[in-house]
Short mmCIF file of C-alpha atoms and ligand atoms in Angstrom, two decimals:
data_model
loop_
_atom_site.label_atom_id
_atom_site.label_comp_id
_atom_site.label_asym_id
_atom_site.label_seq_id
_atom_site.Cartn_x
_atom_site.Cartn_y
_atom_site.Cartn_z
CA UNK A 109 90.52 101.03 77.54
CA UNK A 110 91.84 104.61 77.28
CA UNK A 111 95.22 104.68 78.92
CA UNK A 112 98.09 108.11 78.32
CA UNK A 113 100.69 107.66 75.19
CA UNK A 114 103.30 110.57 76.08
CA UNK A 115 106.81 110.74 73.83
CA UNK A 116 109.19 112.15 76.39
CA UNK A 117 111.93 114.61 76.38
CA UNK A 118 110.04 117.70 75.53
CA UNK A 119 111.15 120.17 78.18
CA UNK A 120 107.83 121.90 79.88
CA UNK A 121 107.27 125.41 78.84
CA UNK A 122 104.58 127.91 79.39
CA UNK A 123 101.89 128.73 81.96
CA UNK A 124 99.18 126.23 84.11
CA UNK A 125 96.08 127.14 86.08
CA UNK A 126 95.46 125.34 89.07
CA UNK A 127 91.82 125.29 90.96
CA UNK A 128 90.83 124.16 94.44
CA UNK A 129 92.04 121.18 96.25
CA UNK A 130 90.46 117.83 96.15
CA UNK A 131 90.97 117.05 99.99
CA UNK A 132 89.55 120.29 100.73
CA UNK A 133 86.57 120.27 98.14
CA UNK A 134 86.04 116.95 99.34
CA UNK A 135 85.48 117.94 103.18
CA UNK A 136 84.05 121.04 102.11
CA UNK A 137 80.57 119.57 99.12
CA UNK A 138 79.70 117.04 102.42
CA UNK A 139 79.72 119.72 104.81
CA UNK A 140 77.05 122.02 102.87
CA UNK A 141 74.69 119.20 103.48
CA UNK A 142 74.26 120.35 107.35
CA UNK A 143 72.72 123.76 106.28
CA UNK A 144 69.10 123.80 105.36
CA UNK A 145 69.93 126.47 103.00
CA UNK A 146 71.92 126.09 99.41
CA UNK A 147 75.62 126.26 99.00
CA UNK A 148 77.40 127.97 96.17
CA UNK A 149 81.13 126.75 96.30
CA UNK A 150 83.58 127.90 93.52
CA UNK A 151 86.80 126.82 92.28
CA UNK A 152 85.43 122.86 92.81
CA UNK A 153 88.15 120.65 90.50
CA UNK A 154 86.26 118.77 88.11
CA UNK A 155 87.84 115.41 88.99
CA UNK A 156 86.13 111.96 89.42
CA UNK A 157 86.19 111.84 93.04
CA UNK A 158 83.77 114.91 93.06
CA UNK A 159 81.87 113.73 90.51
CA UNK A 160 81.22 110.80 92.35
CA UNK A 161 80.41 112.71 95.54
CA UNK A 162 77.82 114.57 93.47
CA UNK A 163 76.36 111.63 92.39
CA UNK A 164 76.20 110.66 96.02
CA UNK A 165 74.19 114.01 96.98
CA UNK A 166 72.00 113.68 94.41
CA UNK A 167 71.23 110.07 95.04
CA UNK A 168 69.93 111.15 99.20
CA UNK A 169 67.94 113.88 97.47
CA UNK A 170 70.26 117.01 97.35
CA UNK A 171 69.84 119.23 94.47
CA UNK A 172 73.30 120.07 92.79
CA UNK A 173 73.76 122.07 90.08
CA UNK A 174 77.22 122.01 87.97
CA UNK A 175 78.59 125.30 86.19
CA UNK A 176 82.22 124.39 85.18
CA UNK A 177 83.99 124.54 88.45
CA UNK A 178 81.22 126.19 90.21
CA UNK A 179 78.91 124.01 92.79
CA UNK A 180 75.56 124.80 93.87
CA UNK A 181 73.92 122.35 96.56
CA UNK A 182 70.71 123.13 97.69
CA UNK A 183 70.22 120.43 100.27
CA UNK A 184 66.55 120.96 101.27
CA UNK A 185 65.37 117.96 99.28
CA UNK A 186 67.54 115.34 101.32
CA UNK A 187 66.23 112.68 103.32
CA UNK A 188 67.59 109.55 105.62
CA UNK A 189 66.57 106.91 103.94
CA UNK A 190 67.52 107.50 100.88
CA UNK A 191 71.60 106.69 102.11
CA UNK A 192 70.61 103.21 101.38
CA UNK A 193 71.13 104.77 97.68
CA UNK A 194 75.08 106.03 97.91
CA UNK A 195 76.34 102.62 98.67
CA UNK A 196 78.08 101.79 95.90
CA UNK A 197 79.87 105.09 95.87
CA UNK A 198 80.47 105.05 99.52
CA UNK A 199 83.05 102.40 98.43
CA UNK A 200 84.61 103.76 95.39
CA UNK A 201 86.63 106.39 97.26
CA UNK A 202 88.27 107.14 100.96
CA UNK A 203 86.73 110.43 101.48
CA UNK A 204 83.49 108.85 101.49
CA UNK A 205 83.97 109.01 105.52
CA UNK A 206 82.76 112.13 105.42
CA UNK A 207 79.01 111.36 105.05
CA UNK A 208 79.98 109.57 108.31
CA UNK A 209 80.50 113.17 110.16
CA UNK A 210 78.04 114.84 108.05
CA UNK A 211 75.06 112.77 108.28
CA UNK A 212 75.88 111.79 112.38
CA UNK A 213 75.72 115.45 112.81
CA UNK A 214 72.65 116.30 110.76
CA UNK A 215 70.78 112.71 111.75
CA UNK A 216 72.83 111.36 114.64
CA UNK A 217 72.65 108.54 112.46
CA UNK A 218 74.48 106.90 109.74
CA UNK A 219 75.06 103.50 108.42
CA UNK A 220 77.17 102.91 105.41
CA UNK A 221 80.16 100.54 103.38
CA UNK A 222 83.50 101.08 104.73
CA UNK A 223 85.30 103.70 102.67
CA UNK A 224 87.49 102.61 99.66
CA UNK A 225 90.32 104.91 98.40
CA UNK A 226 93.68 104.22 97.03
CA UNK A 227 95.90 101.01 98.47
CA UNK A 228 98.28 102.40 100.35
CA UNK A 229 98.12 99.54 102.77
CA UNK A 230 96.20 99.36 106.06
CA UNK A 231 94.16 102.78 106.20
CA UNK A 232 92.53 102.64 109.73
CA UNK A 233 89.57 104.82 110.75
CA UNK A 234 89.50 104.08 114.25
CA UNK A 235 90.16 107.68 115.33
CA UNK A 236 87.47 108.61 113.34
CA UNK A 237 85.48 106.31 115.48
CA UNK A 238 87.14 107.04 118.80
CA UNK A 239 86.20 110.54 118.18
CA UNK A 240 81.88 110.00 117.18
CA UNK A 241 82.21 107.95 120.09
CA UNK A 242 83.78 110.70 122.22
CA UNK A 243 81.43 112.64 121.31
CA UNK A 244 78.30 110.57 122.64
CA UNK A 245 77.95 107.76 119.41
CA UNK A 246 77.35 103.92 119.60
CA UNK A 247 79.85 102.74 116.64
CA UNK A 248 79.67 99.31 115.10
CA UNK A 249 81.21 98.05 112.26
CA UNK A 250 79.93 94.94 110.98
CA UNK A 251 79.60 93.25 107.71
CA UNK A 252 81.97 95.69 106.17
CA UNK A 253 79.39 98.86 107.51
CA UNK A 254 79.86 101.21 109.92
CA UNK A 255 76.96 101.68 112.15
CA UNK A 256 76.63 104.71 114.58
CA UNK A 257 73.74 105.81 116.48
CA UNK A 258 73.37 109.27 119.06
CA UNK A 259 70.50 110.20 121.15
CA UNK A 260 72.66 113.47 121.11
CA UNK A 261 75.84 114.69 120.69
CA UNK A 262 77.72 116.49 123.07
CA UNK A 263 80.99 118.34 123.18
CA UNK A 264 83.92 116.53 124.36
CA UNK A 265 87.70 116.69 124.82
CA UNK A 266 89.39 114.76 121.94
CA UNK A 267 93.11 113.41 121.67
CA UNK A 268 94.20 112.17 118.01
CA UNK A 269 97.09 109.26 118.83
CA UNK A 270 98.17 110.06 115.06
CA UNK A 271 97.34 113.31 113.09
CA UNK A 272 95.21 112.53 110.65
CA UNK A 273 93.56 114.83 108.14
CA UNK A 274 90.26 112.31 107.28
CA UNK A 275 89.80 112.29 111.35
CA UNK A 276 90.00 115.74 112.05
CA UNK A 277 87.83 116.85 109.19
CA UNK A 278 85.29 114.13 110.26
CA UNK A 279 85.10 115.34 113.86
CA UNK A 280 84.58 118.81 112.68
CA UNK A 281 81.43 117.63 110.75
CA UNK A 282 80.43 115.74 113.54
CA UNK A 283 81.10 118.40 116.53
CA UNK A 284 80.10 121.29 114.68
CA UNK A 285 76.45 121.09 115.49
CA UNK A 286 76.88 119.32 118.87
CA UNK A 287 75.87 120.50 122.61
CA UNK A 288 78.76 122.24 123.68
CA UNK A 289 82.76 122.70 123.06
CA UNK A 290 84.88 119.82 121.74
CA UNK A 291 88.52 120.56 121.68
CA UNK A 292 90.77 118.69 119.04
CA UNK A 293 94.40 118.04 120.33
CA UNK A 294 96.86 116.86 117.62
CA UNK A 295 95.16 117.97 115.11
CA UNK A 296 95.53 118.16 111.26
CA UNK A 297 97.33 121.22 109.95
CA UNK A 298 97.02 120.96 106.31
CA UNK A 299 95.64 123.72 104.34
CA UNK A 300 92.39 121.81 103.83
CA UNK A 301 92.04 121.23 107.34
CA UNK A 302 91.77 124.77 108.01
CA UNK A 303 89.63 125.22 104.71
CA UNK A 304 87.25 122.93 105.85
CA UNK A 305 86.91 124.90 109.11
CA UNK A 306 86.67 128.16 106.84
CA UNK A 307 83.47 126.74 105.13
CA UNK A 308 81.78 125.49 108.05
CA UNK A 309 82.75 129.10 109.51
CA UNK A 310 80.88 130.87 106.86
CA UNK A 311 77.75 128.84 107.26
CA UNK A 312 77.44 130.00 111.11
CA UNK A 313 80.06 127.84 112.40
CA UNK A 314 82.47 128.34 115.73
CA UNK A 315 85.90 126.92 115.25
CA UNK A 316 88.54 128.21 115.98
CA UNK A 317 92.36 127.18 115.59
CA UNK A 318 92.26 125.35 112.56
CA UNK A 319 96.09 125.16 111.34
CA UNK A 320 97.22 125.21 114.88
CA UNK A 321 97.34 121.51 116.73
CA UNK A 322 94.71 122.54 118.94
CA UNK A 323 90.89 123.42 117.17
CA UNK A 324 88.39 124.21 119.25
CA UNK A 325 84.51 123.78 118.11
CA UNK A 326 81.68 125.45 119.94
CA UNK A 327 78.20 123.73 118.98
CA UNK A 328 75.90 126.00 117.11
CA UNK A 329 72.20 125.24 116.70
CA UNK A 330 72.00 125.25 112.61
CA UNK A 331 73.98 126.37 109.97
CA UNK A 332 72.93 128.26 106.59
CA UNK A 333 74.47 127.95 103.28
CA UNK A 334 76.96 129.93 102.41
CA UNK A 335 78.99 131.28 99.08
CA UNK A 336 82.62 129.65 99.12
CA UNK A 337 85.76 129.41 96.96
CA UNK A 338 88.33 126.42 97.53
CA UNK A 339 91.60 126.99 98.63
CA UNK A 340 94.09 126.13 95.86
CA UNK A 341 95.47 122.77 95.32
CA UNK A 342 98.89 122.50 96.77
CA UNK A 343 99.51 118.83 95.46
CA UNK A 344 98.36 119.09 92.15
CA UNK A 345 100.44 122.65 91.97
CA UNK A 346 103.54 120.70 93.26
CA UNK A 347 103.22 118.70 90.90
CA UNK A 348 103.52 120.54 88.13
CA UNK A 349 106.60 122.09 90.03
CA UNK A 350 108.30 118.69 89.86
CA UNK A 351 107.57 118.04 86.23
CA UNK A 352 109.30 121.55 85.06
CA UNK A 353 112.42 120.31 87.20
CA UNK A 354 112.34 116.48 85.86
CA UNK A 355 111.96 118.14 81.90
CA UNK A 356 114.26 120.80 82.63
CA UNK A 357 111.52 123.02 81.82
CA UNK A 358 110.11 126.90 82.91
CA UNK A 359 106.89 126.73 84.08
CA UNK A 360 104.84 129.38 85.83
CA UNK A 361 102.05 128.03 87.98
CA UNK A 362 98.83 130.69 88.84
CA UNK A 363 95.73 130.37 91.13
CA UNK A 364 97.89 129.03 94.25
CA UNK A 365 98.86 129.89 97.87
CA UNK A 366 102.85 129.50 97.27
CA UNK A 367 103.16 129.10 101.07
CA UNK A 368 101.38 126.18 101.11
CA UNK A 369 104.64 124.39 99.34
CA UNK A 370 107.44 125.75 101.35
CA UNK A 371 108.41 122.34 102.40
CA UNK A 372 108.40 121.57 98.28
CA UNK A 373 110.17 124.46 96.95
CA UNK A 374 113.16 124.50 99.43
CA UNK A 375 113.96 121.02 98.50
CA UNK A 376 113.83 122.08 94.74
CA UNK A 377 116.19 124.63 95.28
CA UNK A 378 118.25 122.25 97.38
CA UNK A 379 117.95 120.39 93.94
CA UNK A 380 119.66 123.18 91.77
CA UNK A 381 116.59 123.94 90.47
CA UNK A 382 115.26 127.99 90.57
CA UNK A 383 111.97 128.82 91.92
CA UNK A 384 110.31 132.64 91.91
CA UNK A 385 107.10 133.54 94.54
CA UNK A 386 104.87 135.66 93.75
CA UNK A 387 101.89 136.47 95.00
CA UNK A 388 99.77 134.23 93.89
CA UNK A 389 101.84 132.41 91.59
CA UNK A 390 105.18 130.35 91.45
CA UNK A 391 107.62 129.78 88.41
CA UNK A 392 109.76 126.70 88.30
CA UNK A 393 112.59 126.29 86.51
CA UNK A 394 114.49 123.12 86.04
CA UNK A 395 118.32 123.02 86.03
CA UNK A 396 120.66 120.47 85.15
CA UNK A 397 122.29 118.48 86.84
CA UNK A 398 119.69 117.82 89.56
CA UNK A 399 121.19 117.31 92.89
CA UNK A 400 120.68 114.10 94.81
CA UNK A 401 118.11 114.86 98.38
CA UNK A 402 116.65 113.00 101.10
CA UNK A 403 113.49 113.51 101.91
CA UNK A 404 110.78 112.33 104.73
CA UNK A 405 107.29 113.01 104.46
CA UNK A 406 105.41 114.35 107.03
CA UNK A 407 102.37 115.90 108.01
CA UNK A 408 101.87 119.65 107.26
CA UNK A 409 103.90 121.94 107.34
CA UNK A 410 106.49 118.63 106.27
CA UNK A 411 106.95 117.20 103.21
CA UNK A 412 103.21 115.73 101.87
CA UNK A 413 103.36 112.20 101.58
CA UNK A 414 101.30 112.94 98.29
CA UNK A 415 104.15 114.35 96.77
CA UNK A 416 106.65 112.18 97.51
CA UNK A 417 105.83 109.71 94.13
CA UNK A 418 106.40 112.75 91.64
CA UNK A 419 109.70 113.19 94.15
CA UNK A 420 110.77 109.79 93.70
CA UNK A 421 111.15 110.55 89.72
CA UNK A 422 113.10 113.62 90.47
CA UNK A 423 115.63 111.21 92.65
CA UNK A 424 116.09 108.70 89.62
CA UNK A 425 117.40 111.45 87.62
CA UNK A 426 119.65 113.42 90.22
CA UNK A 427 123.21 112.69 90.64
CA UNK A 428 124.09 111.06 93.31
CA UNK A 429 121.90 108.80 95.58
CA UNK A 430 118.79 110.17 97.11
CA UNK A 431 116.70 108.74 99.89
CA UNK A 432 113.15 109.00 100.51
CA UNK A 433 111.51 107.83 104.17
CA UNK A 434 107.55 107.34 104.45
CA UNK A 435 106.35 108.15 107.78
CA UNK A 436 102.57 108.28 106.54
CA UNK A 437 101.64 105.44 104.92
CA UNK A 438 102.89 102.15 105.14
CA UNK A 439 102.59 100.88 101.67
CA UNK A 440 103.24 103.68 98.96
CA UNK A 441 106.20 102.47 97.08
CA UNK A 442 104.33 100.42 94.38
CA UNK A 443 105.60 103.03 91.79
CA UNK A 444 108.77 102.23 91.89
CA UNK A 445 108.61 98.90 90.29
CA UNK A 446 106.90 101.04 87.19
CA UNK A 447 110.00 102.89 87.53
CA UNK A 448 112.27 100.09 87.28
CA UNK A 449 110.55 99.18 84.59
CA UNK A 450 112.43 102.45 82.73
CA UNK A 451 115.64 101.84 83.69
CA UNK A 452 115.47 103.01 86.99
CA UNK A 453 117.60 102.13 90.32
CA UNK A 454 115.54 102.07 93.93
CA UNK A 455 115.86 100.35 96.30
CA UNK A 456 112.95 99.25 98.58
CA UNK A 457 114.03 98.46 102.93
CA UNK A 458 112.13 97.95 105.60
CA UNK A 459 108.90 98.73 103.64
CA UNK A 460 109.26 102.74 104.16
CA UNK A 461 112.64 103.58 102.83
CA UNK A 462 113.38 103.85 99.64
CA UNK A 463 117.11 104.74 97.93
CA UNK A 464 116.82 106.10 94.41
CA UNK A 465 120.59 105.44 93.04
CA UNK A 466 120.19 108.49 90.50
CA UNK A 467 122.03 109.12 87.25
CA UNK A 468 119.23 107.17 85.68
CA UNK A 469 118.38 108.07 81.96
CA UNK A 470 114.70 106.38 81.58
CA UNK A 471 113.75 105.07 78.99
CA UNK A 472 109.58 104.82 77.59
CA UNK A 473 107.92 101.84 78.55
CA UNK A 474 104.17 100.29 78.92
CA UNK A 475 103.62 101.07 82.80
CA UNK A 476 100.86 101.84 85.03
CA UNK A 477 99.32 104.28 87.76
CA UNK A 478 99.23 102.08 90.67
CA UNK A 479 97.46 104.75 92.54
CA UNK A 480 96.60 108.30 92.28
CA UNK A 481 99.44 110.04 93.19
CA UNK A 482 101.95 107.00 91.69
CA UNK A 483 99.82 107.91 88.59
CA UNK A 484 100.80 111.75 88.65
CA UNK A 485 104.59 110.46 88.95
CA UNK A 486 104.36 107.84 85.96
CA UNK A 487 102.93 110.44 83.52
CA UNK A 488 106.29 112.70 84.76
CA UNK A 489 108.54 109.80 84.15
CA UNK A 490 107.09 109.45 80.59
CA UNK A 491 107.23 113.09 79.94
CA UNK A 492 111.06 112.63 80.52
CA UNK A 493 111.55 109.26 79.22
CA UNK A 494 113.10 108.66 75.82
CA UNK A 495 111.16 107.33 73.64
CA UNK A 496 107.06 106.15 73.77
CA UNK A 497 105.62 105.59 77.03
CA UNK A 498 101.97 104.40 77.87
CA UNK A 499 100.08 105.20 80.98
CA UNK A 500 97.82 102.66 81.88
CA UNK A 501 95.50 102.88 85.05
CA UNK A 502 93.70 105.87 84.38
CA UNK A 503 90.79 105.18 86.57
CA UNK A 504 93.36 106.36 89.43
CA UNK A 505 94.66 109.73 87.94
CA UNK A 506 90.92 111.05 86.77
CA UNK A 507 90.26 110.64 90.58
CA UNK A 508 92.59 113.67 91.47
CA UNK A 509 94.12 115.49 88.56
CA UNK A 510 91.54 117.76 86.15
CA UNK A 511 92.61 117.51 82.75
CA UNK A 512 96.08 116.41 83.12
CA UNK A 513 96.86 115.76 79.52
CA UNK A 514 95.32 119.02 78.43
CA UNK A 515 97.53 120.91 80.86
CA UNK A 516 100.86 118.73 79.82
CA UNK A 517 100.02 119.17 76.38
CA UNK A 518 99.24 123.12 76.50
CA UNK A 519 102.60 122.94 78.20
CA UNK A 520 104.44 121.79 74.71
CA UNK A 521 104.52 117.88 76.03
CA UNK A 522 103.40 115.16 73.26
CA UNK A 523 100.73 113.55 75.12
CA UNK A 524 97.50 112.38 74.23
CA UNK A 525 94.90 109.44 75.44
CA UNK A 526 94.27 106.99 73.24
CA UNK A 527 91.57 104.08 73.38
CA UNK A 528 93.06 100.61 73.52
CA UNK A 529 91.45 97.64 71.98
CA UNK A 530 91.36 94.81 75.40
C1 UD1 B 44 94.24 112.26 103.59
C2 UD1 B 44 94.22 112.62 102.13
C3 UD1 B 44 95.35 111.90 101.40
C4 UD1 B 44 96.68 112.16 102.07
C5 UD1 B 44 96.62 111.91 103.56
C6 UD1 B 44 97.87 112.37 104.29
C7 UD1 B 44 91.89 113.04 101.75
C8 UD1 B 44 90.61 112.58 101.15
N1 UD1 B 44 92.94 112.24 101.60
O1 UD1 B 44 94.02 110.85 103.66
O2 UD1 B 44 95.40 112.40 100.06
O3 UD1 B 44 97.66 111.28 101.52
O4 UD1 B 44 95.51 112.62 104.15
O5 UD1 B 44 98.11 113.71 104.06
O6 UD1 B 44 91.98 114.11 102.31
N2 UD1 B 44 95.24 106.79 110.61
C9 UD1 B 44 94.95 105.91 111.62
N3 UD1 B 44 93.66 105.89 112.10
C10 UD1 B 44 92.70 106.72 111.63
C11 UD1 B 44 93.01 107.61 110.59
C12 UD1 B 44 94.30 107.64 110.10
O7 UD1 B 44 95.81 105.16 112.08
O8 UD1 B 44 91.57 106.65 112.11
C13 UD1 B 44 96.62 106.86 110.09
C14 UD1 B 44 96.72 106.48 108.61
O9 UD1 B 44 96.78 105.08 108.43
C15 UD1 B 44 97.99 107.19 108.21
C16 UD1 B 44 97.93 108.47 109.06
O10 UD1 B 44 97.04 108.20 110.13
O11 UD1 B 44 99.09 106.44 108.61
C17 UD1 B 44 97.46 109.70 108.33
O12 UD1 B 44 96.27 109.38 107.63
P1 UD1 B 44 95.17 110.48 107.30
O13 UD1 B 44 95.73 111.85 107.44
O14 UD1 B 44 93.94 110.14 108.06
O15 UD1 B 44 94.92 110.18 105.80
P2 UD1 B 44 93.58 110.16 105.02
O16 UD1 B 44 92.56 111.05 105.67
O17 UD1 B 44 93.23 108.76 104.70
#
């Protein structure tokens, strides 16, 4: 089993490139299946959650073609019946709820597994259902499927309780083609939101206001493929932010949209730490001491919940105490008993607080990604740890983050995979 080996204490130096966003990419390769024509979408990360939504098109008869981070899906080829095929992958990953939106729009049909995804405790899609409903749907879900059935779809006036990213992407890809105008309230804000929208936009789409809370979707009869580039990734780029701060490093990050991670950078700074925009760049560059922060994650523009594990590394190490407060997810403090297992101090209440007591020096260990994003933080802690630390869990970090030992090691970190008798 291959798992990371990283010696720590090596302070980051150098430059990274960072291509397009999963969440966006993901929203984006299942939306190209509603034009009749092909697709050519650049700057796709080659990460295993797109690989695996490949592998779904391909299974219901797409053709896609792979050039290094270049997409082509020609989706002439793809039939119904052939969903019965992308079961198993349906499964593997969250944004599998996609195909929901996609192939209701395309079919007014779909029936497939519930998604799968990281565990970040109960993961609901009941606005995504409230909303296919809304817009004219029968939904079921039974014996772990979802079920849902249109004579048509029509336009309709839809209120998210909570704003969710996965539902507002979802009711995009199901309103887009509908009779008439569905207007989102509460919507999504995050850059991939308003990718997403982009995308559909150049294939002959109508919406308008994504980014705002309020997106508003007029129903067009058919859309046509389209030539695309995804929008940066902002979590993957903040990232790499956090691990020049945690290694007291000087890292300049290209390819990204540095207003994307205002929320990031001005709690850096608020952490000693100097950060330089440019246009399409930022550099990063870690001073000691770090200063202790509290932070709450929110949706966009707030503080991304995805971030908030590479964060929580940053906190051990500050002086002072430092307090983080999940508002997204309800479960997404595994990571910390990895942590602990370093030398570190949190403290877990109520289930969505957690108090880093700082001033810790951490110290290599054997620990593991518990998710994706607790992954991304456990290979920072190891690049800071003294000593030898192994990464185990890697099925979770190939999900999201292209080459990640690669770009630590072209960085100057002493990392490397190695493959682990059982
Ligand atoms: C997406 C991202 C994930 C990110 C998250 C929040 C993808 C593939 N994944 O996940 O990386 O951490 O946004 O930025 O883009 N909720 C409901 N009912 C629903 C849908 C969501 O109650 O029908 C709740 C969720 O449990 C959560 C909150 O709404 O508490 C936000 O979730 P959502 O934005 O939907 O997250 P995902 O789409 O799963």
């Amino acid at each position: 089993m291959e798992k990371i080996v990283i010696n720590g204490g090596k302070p980051l130096k150098g430059e990274v490139f960072v291509t397009g966003a999963k969440n966006a990419a993901l929203g984006i390769i299942p939306a190209a299946i509603l034009a009749e024509t092909p697709s050519e979408i650049e700057n796709v990360p080659d990460i295993q959650d797109i690989k695996n939504y490949i592998t779904m098109l391909r299974k219901i008869g797409a053709t896609v073609e792979q050039d290094g981070n270049t997409l082509r899906i020609d989706p002439s080829g793809i039939h119904y019946d052939n969903i019965v095929n992308i079961e198993e992958e349906s499964r593997k990953m969250r944004a599998s709820y996609y195909m929901y939106g996609a192939l209701l729009s395309k079919y007014r049909r779909v029936m497939l597994p519930l998604p799968g995804g990281c565990d970040l405790g109960a993961r609901p899609i009941d606005m995504h259902i409230k909303a296919f409903e809304a817009l004219g749907a029968k939904v079921e879900i039974k014996n772990g499927y979802l079920n849902a059935n249109a004579e048509k779809l029509t336009g309709a006036d839809i209120y998210f309780d909570i704003t969710s990213v996965g539902a507002t992407i979802n009711t995009m890809l199901a309103a887009v083609m509908a009779e008439g105008t569905t207007v989102l309230e509460n919507a999504a804000k995050e850059p991939h939101v308003v990718d997403a929208a982009n995308f559909m936009n150049y294939m002959g789409a109508r919406i308008n206001g994504a980014g705002t809370d309020t997106i508003k979707i007029r129903g067009v009869k058919e859309l046509f493929g389209c030539n695309y580039s995804v929008v940066p990734d902002q979590i993957r780029a903040g990232t790499y932010m956090m691990a020049a701060v945690a290694t007291g490093g000087d890292i300049l990050i290209k390819g990204i949209i540095p207003e994307h991670l205002e929320s990031v950078t001005a709690k850096l700074i608020e952490m000693g730490s100097k950060v330089i925009e440019y246009d399409d760049a930022i550099r990063v560059i870690g001073m000691k001491p770090i200063k202790a922060v509290n932070v709450r994650t929110m949706p966009h523009p707030g503080f991304p919940t995805d971030l908030q594990q590479p964060m929580g590394v940053l906190m051990c190490l500050a002086k002072g105490t430092s307090m983080i407060t999940e508002n997204i997810f309800e479960s997404r403090f595994k990571y910390v008993n990895e942590l602990t297992k370093m030398g570190a101090r949190v403290t877990v209440t109520n289930g969505n607080v957690a108090i880093f007591h700082g001033g810790d020096k951490l110290m290599g260990a054997r620990i593991n990604a518990t998710d994706l994003r607790a992954g991304a933080a456990m290979v920072i802690a190891g690049l800071v740890a003294e000593g030898e630390t192994i990464v185990g869990g890697l099925e979770h970090i190939d999900r999201g983050y292209e080459d990640i030992v690669g770009k630590y090691a072209s960085l100057g970190a002493d990392i490397k995979k190695v493959n682990f008798e059982e």
